[in-house]
XYZ file of C-alpha atoms in Angstrom:
146
model
C 14.588 0.583 8.415
C 14.190 2.145 11.841
C 15.132 0.687 15.204
C 12.844 0.328 18.174
C 12.305 3.543 20.050
C 11.753 5.615 16.890
C 8.868 8.062 17.184
C 6.608 8.386 14.162
C 3.869 10.869 13.427
C 0.866 9.483 11.565
C -1.507 12.094 10.171
C -4.268 9.615 9.238
C -4.029 6.671 11.651
C -7.123 4.475 11.686
C -7.683 3.684 15.353
C -8.980 0.310 16.548
C -12.384 1.927 17.153
C -12.612 2.986 13.484
C -11.936 6.709 13.951
C -9.089 8.387 12.054
C -6.746 11.010 13.452
C -3.259 12.404 14.008
C -1.123 10.515 16.486
C 2.455 10.020 17.634
C 3.463 6.358 17.610
C 6.382 4.661 19.372
C 8.082 1.798 17.515
C 8.438 -1.238 19.795
C 10.492 -3.537 17.582
C 13.275 -3.392 15.017
C 11.575 -5.088 12.074
C 13.454 -7.167 9.529
C 12.637 -7.079 5.819
C 8.989 -8.210 5.764
C 8.134 -8.048 9.463
C 5.447 -5.652 10.649
C 6.302 -2.504 12.544
C 4.741 -2.745 16.018
C 3.602 0.559 17.512
C 1.853 1.923 20.560
C 0.132 5.295 20.645
C 1.382 8.230 22.695
C -0.917 10.890 24.115
C -0.505 14.146 26.002
C -4.157 14.131 27.097
C -4.074 13.712 30.892
C -7.745 12.698 31.394
C -7.374 11.170 34.902
C -4.058 9.485 34.139
C -1.474 9.263 36.938
C 1.681 11.366 36.549
C 4.100 8.928 38.181
C 7.162 8.642 35.917
C 7.700 5.205 34.412
C 5.532 2.097 34.347
C 1.935 2.344 35.522
C 1.161 -1.375 35.284
C -2.437 -1.308 36.557
C -3.430 1.225 33.850
C -1.240 -0.215 31.041
C 0.530 3.124 30.665
C 4.082 4.401 30.710
C 4.459 8.053 31.767
C 7.160 10.213 30.173
C 7.555 13.625 31.869
C 7.733 16.713 29.650
C 11.135 17.615 28.249
C 12.877 14.345 29.210
C 12.764 13.055 25.619
C 11.457 14.108 22.220
C 8.081 14.872 23.802
C 7.760 18.497 24.930
C 4.570 17.801 26.957
C 3.823 15.188 29.597
C 3.140 12.047 27.561
C 1.611 8.652 28.254
C 2.529 5.631 26.123
C -0.667 3.579 25.839
C 0.356 -0.058 26.187
C -3.075 -1.652 25.871
C -3.259 -1.410 22.055
C -0.545 -2.547 19.660
C -0.718 -1.380 16.054
C 0.985 -3.646 13.507
C 1.766 -1.817 10.255
C 3.236 -3.567 7.213
C 6.589 -2.160 5.975
C 5.035 -1.315 2.591
C 2.552 0.957 4.370
C 5.421 2.731 6.136
C 7.718 3.171 3.143
C 5.115 4.268 0.599
C 2.887 6.575 2.618
C 3.205 10.318 2.956
C 1.053 10.439 6.095
C 3.623 8.674 8.316
C 7.100 9.983 9.112
C 9.868 9.593 11.668
C 9.987 12.610 13.999
C 12.360 11.578 16.789
C 13.364 8.765 19.081
C 13.690 7.458 22.625
C 16.937 6.300 24.182
C 17.635 2.563 24.547
C 16.940 2.455 28.292
C 13.547 4.119 27.967
C 12.323 1.902 25.122
C 13.550 -1.160 27.039
C 11.608 0.071 30.082
C 8.489 0.630 27.956
C 8.658 -2.866 26.423
C 9.243 -4.403 29.867
C 6.246 -2.455 31.198
C 4.177 -3.700 28.269
C 4.965 -7.289 29.259
C 4.218 -6.613 32.927
C 0.851 -5.037 32.130
C -0.344 -6.879 29.027
C 1.590 -10.137 28.599
C -1.561 -12.297 28.451
C -2.980 -10.055 25.714
C 0.097 -10.019 23.453
C -0.085 -12.474 20.553
C 2.739 -15.060 20.301
C 3.817 -13.561 16.961
C 4.126 -10.087 18.493
C 6.035 -11.507 21.490
C 8.638 -12.963 19.127
C 9.018 -9.622 17.356
C 9.305 -7.717 20.641
C 11.746 -9.953 22.496
C 15.096 -11.100 21.142
C 15.701 -14.782 22.127
C 18.063 -13.965 25.034
C 15.731 -11.337 26.469
C 12.825 -13.794 26.254
C 14.832 -16.387 28.252
C 15.735 -13.812 30.894
C 12.073 -12.808 31.221
C 11.085 -16.469 31.781
C 13.781 -16.822 34.468
C 12.591 -13.634 36.150
C 9.005 -14.960 36.206
C 10.149 -18.299 37.640
C 12.005 -16.689 40.544
C 9.471 -13.947 41.292
């Protein structure tokens, strides 16, 4: 079992639009026994994306500058699509492997950015998997006093 922040490489990911391709994925949760692994895609394709480090709420992106982490190129975590993959499909597939990881602060920042940018689009089940109970309470307090 991996912890959130692990970086996977999937050589045959089926995207939400039906296409298949190679992609780095960032694990957003630390799944228990039968819980799905929740991932977001990472891309180094700039294509009109801002290069401001950190959370880019209005574009549902998180920018990671080159060389600051596992990623050797400028990389954008795409927060607008969550991929839920069953543990069986992780453990028994040759096309997906762990390649690296992000530090605790960065993955916390990415998950917080995800909630800032996409909270209304995150299913209740995914919210529970992404936020430990204490963190969820703190987020509600923050909203109340903002």
